[in-house]
Amino acid sequence: MHVLITGAAGFLGQRLTRTLLERGEVNGKVLTRLTLIDQVAPVPPSDDTVRLDCRAMDITRPGALDSLLGERPEAIYHLAAVVSAAAEADLDLGMTVNFDATRSLLEGCRAAGLAETRLIMASSVAVYGGELPDTLDDMTALTPQSSYGTQKAMCELLINDYSRRGLVDGCVLRLPTIVVRPGKPNAAASSFASSILREPLNGEAAVCPVPTDLDLFVMSPGRVIDALLHAATLPGEALAPYRSVMLPGLTVSVAAMLEVLREVGGEEALARVSHEPDPRIEAIVASWPARFETRRAERLGFAGDRDFHEIVRTFIAEQTAS
Amino acid sequence: MHVLITGAAGFLGQRLTRTLLERGEVNGKVLTRLTLIDQVAPVPPSDDTVRLDCRAMDITRPGALDSLLGERPEAIYHLAAVVSAAAEADLDLGMTVNFDATRSLLEGCRAAGLAETRLIMASSVAVYGGELPDTLDDMTALTPQSSYGTQKAMCELLINDYSRRGLVDGCVLRLPTIVVRPGKPNAAASSFASSILREPLNGEAAVCPVPTDLDLFVMSPGRVIDALLHAATLPGEALAPYRSVMLPGLTVSVAAMLEVLREVGGEEALARVSHEPDPRIEAIVASWPARFETRRAERLGFAGDRDFHEIVRTFIAEQTAS
């Protein structure tokens, strides 16, 4: 089994790589080859059982991926993207990276005849927005209120059409906000959702830019990786007629997240969070819905986190182990 | 008021041109200039009150529209498109004409600073498809099962994002199947819906390629033109946060349409319709839903036809008058 990952140097890409190598198989087939690409070459993980190919590549260059696709990867994880706040700040950059590169990837699959290749794209809760019902499901209209959400929604449509036409075997996972991400803050509008836990637990200060009564729809990194791996195992017929799935996140308010921080890290941890409203961040994040009926995802075998305590405890355990 | 129409040589474009010239105003402003473009130069209507500019233009050529947009039209009707069956037969053609040309138009508006220009795009019931609820509304997910529907849905997202960013003042009308279209059959999968009335009423034979129990969601040409004109009068705030509107069509079965044909044209008219199933046509048309809750459109002032008899009687009266 040859797996290709775009955006492999990113947080999800690195963790997916590590987990793939640990498991050594995908959908019952032995993992024999892993191609990792990103703007900067991904650091090769130490592994001598798999043929590893780490490349720096600008996937926005038309045809950039064509020669790799000619080697017929059997699963492609398309994780490369410009995050929400950056796509909002620069429309052209977002369109080029988030939309045009995905279209090029699909065209490359079509040209290489990769009808049987499972193409898995990470989409986002940001495809939703505007005047929404209290609880959403996979049949709620995508009326995004950000350019990032717009670009992801366009990619979803295209992946579905190319799959329907039998040009590729696509699957789109709409990811909840991932909490708690390890590492540093990034340009995503949702970056604070990890910062307000990670930094205080590590003895550092963090800023909460949104009102604490704001609800988020969240999933832990571990459950997201599980979902990405599970997506490689589902037959196309199970996903048809529409191959976009909202993953089963947890609905949790910022206040409830901070309460778990207090319980786990104590008052001194909670005191490290200062509240500085940022209307630009709030406008984006508040447009994302937080309540979903995800029975379809569960029927397809995707699983979420049990509760927010578990998410935070797992984060601490993973940080200690690494 | 300067109005630009793409696809102006098409059926809707010609009728919109004629109606605009008859009314002489748009949204209370005197119509002073009309720019009509299409692949072949639209035939200039005889009118000496308005500055007319009829041009043959390939709008898929990047920047093709830029100099025209530099003249700052105040309303743009973007009607140019490759129809459903043609877009299904040729993915590249559909993507280029239906999607890329719309994106170029938006980019042209952005470059020319046309933030106040009302851009009206004709979309379609074909943006819906797959496993749908019995009755749809504007919050039902777009899960198209045709490349035409996919391309239109992508354009809708882009027009909404450019409008949200204040780069243009967009409005998307999702048109029901237009019945009865005058003239000749075309490559649209829905072409039969007009043929099975128009041809028999004119003493000619017609083929019905779908089962008669199939429901369609239809609107007369006159009501569609009224809607296009009304779309130029709505303030952007009334359309926000999402500027796509399904027009209030009529739900009617093919059998009910044929019954009206019999009542109006007699048994001899009905006998001119032969039934030859075409699975390719049926697959596309049957994927389009036929029941909509369109209160939002009605609240915005869009009006539909009273009943199918009225649609057929109006067609006959217009044909006699022309």
XYZ file of C-alpha atoms in Angstrom:
644
model
C 0.000 0.000 0.000
C 1.395 3.348 -1.141
C 0.048 6.368 0.776
C 0.592 9.998 -0.270
C 0.117 12.850 2.218
C 0.000 16.541 1.290
C 0.591 19.002 4.103
C 2.617 16.217 5.719
C 4.798 18.621 7.707
C 1.766 20.070 9.464
C 0.430 18.997 12.809
C -2.111 16.483 11.453
C 0.239 15.269 8.720
C 3.031 14.490 11.180
C 0.730 12.694 13.559
C -0.946 10.757 10.736
C 2.498 9.711 9.460
C 3.534 8.497 12.903
C 0.313 6.545 13.403
C 0.438 4.994 9.928
C 4.000 3.785 10.581
C 3.031 2.432 14.004
C 0.095 0.463 12.598
C 1.974 -0.645 9.474
C -1.193 -1.253 7.506
C -4.111 0.546 5.896
C -7.446 -1.184 5.344
C -5.821 -4.598 5.844
C -2.999 -3.979 3.361
C 0.630 -3.725 4.455
C 1.985 -0.179 4.263
C 4.969 -0.417 1.911
C 5.472 3.146 0.783
C 4.803 6.612 2.170
C 5.206 9.811 0.162
C 5.244 12.936 2.310
C 5.044 16.342 0.708
C 4.791 19.884 1.988
C 6.120 23.373 1.244
C 9.208 22.432 3.232
C 10.359 18.828 3.070
C 8.823 16.833 5.943
C 11.398 15.428 8.350
C 11.738 11.715 7.507
C 10.562 9.606 10.434
C 12.986 6.839 11.397
C 11.528 3.688 9.932
C 13.142 0.948 7.914
C 10.065 -1.103 7.002
C 8.562 1.387 4.572
C 9.895 3.172 1.506
C 9.819 6.833 2.537
C 9.894 9.752 0.135
C 9.893 13.251 1.697
C 9.693 16.166 -0.710
C 9.418 19.934 -0.626
C 6.861 20.848 -3.233
C 4.706 23.801 -4.225
C 1.426 22.052 -4.980
C -0.013 25.300 -6.352
C 2.281 24.935 -9.383
C 0.038 23.358 -12.072
C 0.951 19.721 -12.596
C 3.303 19.713 -9.592
C 1.898 16.402 -8.373
C 1.524 14.695 -11.750
C 4.685 12.563 -11.682
C 3.944 11.389 -8.128
C 0.373 10.550 -9.081
C 1.750 8.591 -12.029
C 3.233 6.238 -9.412
C -0.356 5.391 -8.478
C -0.685 5.921 -4.732
C -3.618 3.880 -3.406
C -4.624 6.397 -0.761
C -4.085 10.152 -0.731
C -4.540 12.337 2.333
C -4.963 15.912 1.148
C -4.267 17.960 4.269
C -2.421 20.938 2.748
C -4.335 24.181 3.288
C -4.083 27.832 4.187
C -5.852 28.209 7.537
C -8.964 30.285 8.148
C -7.613 33.636 9.338
C -4.883 33.591 6.668
C -7.405 32.782 3.912
C -9.580 35.624 5.167
C -6.647 38.042 5.108
C -5.532 37.060 1.583
C -8.282 35.938 -0.804
C -5.876 35.084 -3.627
C -3.619 32.957 -1.446
C -6.602 31.053 -0.074
C -8.091 30.457 -3.519
C -4.766 29.262 -4.915
C -3.799 26.911 -2.111
C -7.168 25.754 -0.832
C -9.078 25.546 -4.089
C -6.796 25.557 -7.156
C -4.326 23.050 -5.708
C -7.175 20.668 -4.839
C -8.516 21.006 -8.368
C -5.029 20.268 -9.759
C -4.820 17.210 -7.525
C -8.160 15.956 -8.842
C -7.082 16.626 -12.435
C -3.834 14.761 -11.730
C -5.782 11.760 -10.414
C -8.001 11.875 -13.487
C -5.018 12.015 -15.840
C -3.291 9.133 -14.030
C -6.466 7.034 -14.052
C -6.640 6.747 -10.253
C -10.326 5.748 -10.187
C -9.683 3.302 -7.329
C -7.549 5.649 -5.236
C -9.199 6.812 -2.028
C -8.689 10.585 -1.856
C -9.391 11.894 1.654
C -9.632 15.653 2.130
C -9.832 17.433 5.465
C -12.696 19.918 5.386
C -14.001 21.928 8.294
C -16.938 23.102 10.374
C -16.173 26.458 8.696
C -18.160 25.349 5.626
C -21.218 26.226 7.734
C -22.242 29.732 8.693
C -24.937 32.380 8.639
C -28.503 31.788 9.777
C -28.404 28.165 10.864
C -30.831 25.854 12.647
C -30.051 25.016 16.307
C -28.818 21.550 15.380
C -27.196 20.806 12.030
C -26.699 17.604 10.089
C -25.148 16.518 6.789
C -28.208 17.856 4.907
C -27.833 21.417 6.228
C -26.883 23.880 3.491
C -23.292 25.130 3.358
C -23.600 28.909 3.618
C -20.076 29.771 4.789
C -19.256 33.202 6.172
C -15.506 33.001 5.561
C -13.354 32.576 2.469
C -11.757 29.479 4.007
C -15.173 27.870 4.427
C -16.131 28.894 0.892
C -12.989 27.361 -0.588
C -13.394 24.106 1.350
C -17.073 23.889 0.341
C -16.091 24.325 -3.334
C -13.493 21.556 -2.983
C -16.124 19.285 -1.443
C -18.392 19.793 -4.441
C -15.560 19.072 -6.864
C -14.387 15.929 -5.038
C -17.942 14.670 -5.004
C -18.376 15.306 -8.721
C -15.075 13.658 -9.659
C -16.042 10.685 -7.473
C -19.524 10.450 -8.987
C -17.915 10.443 -12.430
C -15.618 7.594 -11.347
C -12.436 9.642 -11.761
C -11.313 9.133 -8.151
C -12.759 7.539 -4.990
C -13.183 10.541 -2.736
C -14.116 11.058 0.892
C -14.375 14.408 2.681
C -14.202 14.646 6.465
C -15.480 17.849 8.023
C -13.260 18.238 11.050
C -14.512 19.829 14.256
C -12.150 22.312 15.907
C -9.161 20.240 17.034
C -8.457 20.645 20.750
C -5.923 20.356 22.359
C -3.331 20.802 19.620
C 0.260 20.506 20.854
C 2.938 22.996 19.818
C 2.528 26.678 19.064
C -0.427 28.948 18.194
C -1.021 29.343 14.441
C -2.974 31.681 12.139
C -6.194 29.668 12.395
C -9.027 31.694 13.918
C -9.603 28.734 16.236
C -6.000 28.684 17.475
C -7.054 30.143 20.845
C -9.181 27.053 21.604
C -6.007 25.040 22.145
C -3.949 27.933 23.532
C -6.287 28.568 26.466
C -5.602 25.007 27.683
C -2.119 24.181 26.416
C -0.314 27.348 27.518
C -1.744 27.508 31.088
C -1.072 23.773 31.596
C 2.528 24.488 30.578
C 2.818 27.436 32.931
C 2.422 30.064 30.209
C -0.026 32.899 29.639
C -2.821 32.679 27.079
C -5.402 35.071 25.649
C -9.065 34.212 25.177
C -10.378 36.468 22.372
C -14.037 35.341 22.474
C -16.891 35.478 25.033
C -16.855 32.467 27.352
C -20.472 31.561 26.537
C -19.414 30.744 22.977
C -19.978 27.066 22.149
C -17.423 25.168 20.078
C -17.649 21.813 18.332
C -14.412 20.029 19.160
C -12.529 16.759 18.697
C -9.209 15.555 20.079
C -6.213 15.030 17.764
C -6.303 11.283 18.484
C -9.944 10.880 17.407
C -9.292 12.964 14.267
C -6.399 10.688 13.284
C -8.589 7.638 13.953
C -11.194 9.143 11.633
C -8.630 9.807 8.885
C -7.495 6.173 9.079
C -11.069 4.872 9.163
C -11.900 6.934 6.051
C -9.418 4.813 4.080
C -11.393 1.654 4.874
C -14.923 2.666 3.810
C -16.222 1.430 0.457
C -17.297 4.194 -1.922
C -20.871 2.847 -2.006
C -21.186 3.413 1.738
C -20.362 7.094 1.197
C -22.488 7.738 -1.908
C -24.447 9.664 -3.022
C -22.586 12.397 -1.165
C -19.152 11.820 0.248
C -18.878 14.615 2.813
C -19.210 13.606 6.446
C -19.283 15.804 9.550
C -17.305 13.996 12.240
C -18.922 13.439 15.660
C -17.414 16.230 17.741
C -18.299 17.361 21.248
C -20.293 20.534 21.895
C -18.556 22.488 24.648
C -18.600 26.129 25.755
C -15.409 28.090 26.311
C -16.547 28.453 29.945
C -16.800 24.660 30.308
C -13.354 24.263 28.747
C -11.945 26.751 31.267
C -13.721 24.919 34.100
C -11.938 21.693 33.087
C -8.691 23.672 32.990
C -9.328 24.808 36.554
C -10.164 21.286 37.733
C -7.078 19.783 36.089
C -4.559 22.629 36.435
C -5.908 24.478 39.447
C -6.725 28.159 40.002
C -3.188 29.207 39.064
C -3.607 27.660 35.606
C -6.959 29.375 35.106
C -5.434 32.689 36.197
C -2.980 32.503 33.286
C -5.874 33.062 30.836
C -6.613 36.718 30.172
C -9.697 37.876 28.315
C -9.072 40.280 25.429
C -11.976 40.333 22.957
C -10.889 40.267 19.284
C -13.928 41.038 17.107
C -12.148 39.712 13.993
C -11.581 36.286 15.581
C -15.004 36.243 17.192
C -16.725 37.074 13.899
C -15.187 34.031 12.245
C -15.467 31.549 15.096
C -18.984 32.587 16.159
C -20.154 31.891 12.587
C -19.252 28.208 13.053
C -22.082 26.097 14.434
C -21.541 23.984 17.536
C -24.446 21.493 17.567
C -24.601 18.632 15.103
C -26.611 15.489 14.682
C -23.872 13.109 13.468
C -25.692 9.781 13.289
C -24.555 9.337 9.689
C -20.888 9.551 10.727
C -21.493 7.141 13.606
C -23.314 4.704 11.295
C -20.243 4.859 9.045
C -18.100 3.891 12.041
C -16.557 7.239 13.008
C -16.208 7.779 16.763
C -15.834 10.917 18.872
C -14.439 11.752 22.310
C -16.355 10.748 25.443
C -16.095 14.088 27.231
C -13.870 17.142 27.536
C -12.103 15.835 30.639
C -10.890 12.866 28.603
C -9.619 15.224 25.890
C -7.549 17.221 28.407
C -6.295 14.161 30.309
C -5.194 12.543 27.029
C -3.386 15.736 26.022
C -1.478 15.796 29.300
C -0.598 12.091 29.043
C 0.633 12.481 25.453
C 2.686 15.548 26.355
C 4.303 13.685 29.233
C 5.074 10.672 27.033
C 6.646 12.680 24.195
C -28.343 52.811 -15.796
C -25.900 50.611 -17.701
C -26.843 46.906 -17.807
C -24.523 44.142 -19.062
C -25.910 40.737 -20.070
C -23.774 37.647 -20.738
C -25.420 34.878 -22.734
C -27.544 37.640 -24.246
C -28.188 35.703 -27.486
C -29.798 32.856 -25.544
C -33.485 32.442 -24.916
C -33.520 34.169 -21.524
C -31.033 36.832 -22.613
C -33.125 37.826 -25.631
C -36.313 37.961 -23.637
C -34.669 39.894 -20.807
C -33.280 42.398 -23.347
C -36.711 42.900 -24.902
C -38.383 43.383 -21.521
C -35.689 45.764 -20.257
C -36.116 47.928 -23.388
C -39.926 47.854 -23.042
C -39.789 48.969 -19.425
C -36.998 51.487 -20.004
C -35.922 51.425 -16.355
C -34.277 49.259 -13.734
C -34.928 49.805 -10.056
C -36.310 53.304 -10.725
C -33.343 54.405 -12.837
C -33.677 55.138 -16.553
C -32.012 52.505 -18.730
C -29.441 54.395 -20.774
C -27.064 51.691 -21.913
C -27.267 47.983 -22.640
C -24.228 45.818 -23.366
C -25.124 42.442 -24.849
C -22.477 39.757 -25.176
C -22.481 36.142 -26.262
C -20.357 33.686 -28.263
C -22.018 35.080 -31.399
C -22.924 38.756 -31.411
C -26.522 39.187 -30.210
C -28.834 40.707 -32.851
C -29.268 44.368 -31.901
C -32.894 45.058 -31.020
C -34.360 48.131 -32.738
C -34.336 50.842 -30.120
C -33.148 54.441 -30.292
C -33.521 55.437 -26.645
C -30.677 53.335 -25.295
C -27.011 53.023 -26.187
C -26.691 49.438 -27.430
C -23.441 47.519 -27.670
C -23.682 43.966 -29.067
C -20.481 41.929 -29.036
C -19.303 38.437 -29.863
C -16.985 37.429 -27.040
C -15.398 34.318 -25.605
C -15.854 34.938 -21.886
C -13.676 31.914 -21.082
C -10.639 33.882 -22.284
C -9.056 35.265 -19.072
C -9.696 38.985 -18.758
C -12.099 38.975 -21.724
C -14.610 41.109 -19.840
C -12.160 43.437 -18.126
C -12.436 46.434 -20.455
C -16.242 46.244 -20.399
C -16.237 46.013 -16.618
C -13.962 49.055 -16.559
C -16.964 50.964 -17.960
C -18.712 50.214 -14.693
C -22.048 48.568 -15.530
C -24.467 49.010 -12.607
C -26.189 45.672 -13.099
C -24.817 42.482 -14.648
C -26.956 39.527 -15.666
C -24.677 36.509 -15.958
C -26.740 34.054 -18.005
C -23.981 32.455 -20.113
C -23.663 28.738 -19.395
C -23.177 25.297 -20.875
C -26.451 23.426 -20.262
C -26.799 20.312 -18.128
C -26.508 17.455 -20.620
C -23.594 19.175 -22.392
C -21.738 19.782 -19.115
C -22.277 16.114 -18.229
C -20.894 15.002 -21.591
C -17.807 17.255 -21.389
C -16.430 17.959 -17.906
C -13.742 20.349 -19.135
C -16.134 22.429 -21.212
C -18.549 22.721 -18.299
C -15.817 23.679 -15.832
C -14.405 26.302 -18.198
C -17.663 27.965 -19.188
C -19.798 27.467 -16.102
C -17.157 27.890 -13.418
C -13.957 29.526 -14.686
C -15.777 32.228 -16.662
C -17.866 33.121 -13.604
C -14.703 33.335 -11.510
C -13.108 35.598 -14.155
C -16.201 37.790 -14.110
C -15.963 38.109 -10.315
C -12.259 38.882 -10.529
C -13.017 41.496 -13.200
C -15.603 43.130 -10.925
C -13.087 43.107 -8.092
C -10.373 44.685 -10.242
C -12.772 47.360 -11.518
C -14.010 48.143 -7.997
C -17.636 47.281 -8.773
C -18.651 46.861 -5.133
C -22.038 48.473 -5.814
C -22.802 46.548 -8.986
C -25.615 44.042 -8.664
C -24.391 40.799 -10.230
C -27.281 38.411 -10.884
C -26.442 34.831 -11.825
C -28.941 32.255 -13.028
C -28.467 29.047 -11.078
C -30.660 25.984 -11.203
C -32.661 23.331 -9.384
C -29.823 21.055 -10.559
C -27.713 22.200 -7.595
C -29.847 19.759 -5.584
C -29.671 15.989 -5.880
C -29.118 12.696 -4.124
C -30.964 11.677 -0.975
C -33.229 14.646 -0.343
C -36.097 15.379 2.031
C -39.631 15.390 0.556
C -39.781 19.175 0.621
C -36.683 21.334 0.255
C -35.930 24.909 1.207
C -33.018 27.334 0.977
C -31.314 25.586 3.917
C -31.214 22.166 2.239
C -27.664 21.057 1.420
C -26.522 21.224 -2.196
C -25.503 17.660 -3.037
C -25.688 17.791 -6.838
C -25.629 14.630 -8.913
C -24.530 16.302 -12.147
C -21.470 18.282 -13.175
C -23.705 21.181 -14.219
C -25.220 21.313 -10.725
C -21.752 21.044 -9.178
C -20.400 23.925 -11.251
C -23.400 26.155 -10.493
C -23.144 25.348 -6.767
C -19.454 26.311 -6.802
C -20.303 29.609 -8.533
C -22.956 30.289 -5.893
C -20.370 29.879 -3.135
C -17.929 32.180 -4.894
C -20.523 34.902 -5.611
C -21.575 34.779 -1.968
C -17.991 35.089 -0.751
C -17.163 37.973 -3.094
C -20.381 39.691 -1.967
C -19.637 39.104 1.704
C -16.195 40.633 1.160
C -17.823 43.693 -0.449
C -16.191 43.083 -3.837
C -19.499 42.923 -5.711
C -23.220 42.970 -4.778
C -24.332 39.495 -5.835
C -27.645 37.701 -6.087
C -28.164 34.132 -7.266
C -31.545 32.943 -8.506
C -32.090 29.192 -8.638
C -34.386 28.801 -11.608
C -36.992 26.056 -11.771
C -37.265 24.204 -15.085
C -38.535 26.805 -17.559
C -41.704 25.685 -19.319
C -42.886 26.402 -22.031
C -39.770 27.652 -23.798
C -40.426 28.847 -27.357
C -38.143 27.851 -30.238
C -36.269 24.593 -30.680
C -35.148 21.769 -28.362
C -31.650 22.228 -26.900
C -29.045 20.077 -25.142
C -30.504 20.678 -21.675
C -31.656 17.460 -20.050
C -34.924 19.274 -19.300
C -35.506 20.240 -22.934
C -38.278 17.642 -23.281
C -40.398 19.450 -20.678
C -41.067 22.238 -23.179
C -41.029 19.986 -26.267
C -43.897 17.791 -25.090
C -46.146 20.874 -25.045
C -44.676 23.183 -27.693
C -44.326 20.694 -30.535
C -47.792 19.070 -30.238
C -49.452 22.500 -29.941
C -47.680 23.415 -33.200
C -48.797 20.208 -34.930
C -45.413 18.492 -34.560
C -44.310 15.243 -32.942
C -42.472 15.169 -29.579
C -40.751 12.522 -27.504
C -41.204 12.135 -23.746
C -38.047 10.408 -22.405
C -39.148 10.103 -18.754
C -41.931 8.275 -16.849
C -45.113 10.353 -16.666
C -45.267 10.095 -12.875
C -42.083 12.171 -12.632
C -42.679 15.501 -10.870
C -41.002 18.658 -12.145
C -40.584 22.066 -10.523
C -41.450 24.563 -13.244
C -41.834 28.274 -13.933
C -42.981 30.145 -17.027
C -40.537 32.303 -19.022
C -42.524 35.425 -18.090
C -42.262 34.815 -14.349
C -38.525 34.036 -14.682
C -37.943 37.360 -16.450
C -39.991 39.138 -13.760
C -37.728 37.504 -11.148
C -34.545 38.565 -12.954
C -35.808 42.166 -13.046
C -36.922 42.046 -9.404
C -33.464 40.766 -8.386
C -31.985 44.082 -9.544
C -34.140 46.000 -7.050
C -33.390 44.154 -3.799
C -30.943 45.720 -1.349
C -27.974 43.518 -0.485
C -28.957 43.516 3.194
C -32.262 41.850 2.325
C -30.344 38.994 0.676
C -27.611 38.534 3.313
C -26.227 36.449 4.881
C -26.688 34.127 1.886
C -27.628 35.464 -1.489
C -28.965 32.340 -3.208
C -32.727 32.121 -3.594
C -34.823 29.267 -4.967
C -37.620 30.845 -7.023
C -41.246 29.836 -6.291
C -41.946 27.298 -9.021
C -44.935 25.012 -9.467
C -44.761 21.296 -8.695
C -46.327 19.407 -11.572
C -46.100 15.831 -12.848
C -45.422 15.051 -16.493
C -48.829 13.333 -16.520
C -50.515 16.534 -15.313
C -48.667 18.521 -17.968
C -49.894 16.115 -20.647
C -53.433 16.351 -19.267
C -53.330 20.132 -19.735
C -52.005 19.544 -23.255
C -55.045 17.309 -23.946
C -57.461 19.863 -22.502
C -55.975 22.733 -24.483
C -54.876 20.985 -27.690
C -57.249 18.007 -27.809
C -56.642 14.296 -28.212
C -54.822 14.861 -31.502
C -52.224 17.052 -29.763
C -51.720 14.462 -27.021
C -51.328 11.711 -29.647
C -48.298 13.555 -31.074
C -46.319 12.725 -27.892
C -44.551 9.367 -28.075
C -42.927 7.767 -25.037
C -39.338 6.621 -25.518
C -37.495 6.225 -22.187
C -33.965 7.684 -22.171
C -32.176 6.514 -18.998
C -29.470 9.171 -19.422
C -32.030 12.011 -19.411
C -34.094 10.394 -16.679
C -31.054 9.938 -14.424
C -30.318 13.673 -14.547
C -33.863 15.025 -14.369
C -35.066 12.563 -11.710
C -32.187 13.724 -9.468
C -33.743 17.223 -9.390
C -36.227 17.738 -6.574
C -39.735 18.962 -7.322
C -41.113 20.161 -3.975
C -39.851 23.351 -2.353
C -40.887 25.575 0.474
C -40.155 28.997 -1.053
C -41.451 31.388 1.591
C -38.110 33.181 1.634
C -38.382 33.985 -2.084
C -41.973 35.145 -1.627
C -40.995 37.329 1.332
C -38.359 38.880 -0.926
C -41.105 39.678 -3.447
C -40.561 36.945 -6.046
C -43.792 35.563 -7.538
C -44.577 32.301 -9.325
C -47.221 31.104 -11.751
C -50.797 30.454 -10.548
C -51.246 27.070 -12.217
C -50.113 25.034 -15.192
C -53.141 25.988 -17.307
C -52.090 29.613 -17.045
C -48.565 28.718 -18.142
C -49.825 26.965 -21.278
C -52.445 29.619 -22.087
C -49.798 32.351 -21.777
C -47.448 30.417 -24.068
C -50.165 30.142 -26.730
C -51.062 33.830 -26.426
C -47.411 34.905 -26.708
C -46.851 32.644 -29.702
C -49.888 34.088 -31.443
C -48.768 37.659 -30.703
C -45.212 37.194 -31.977
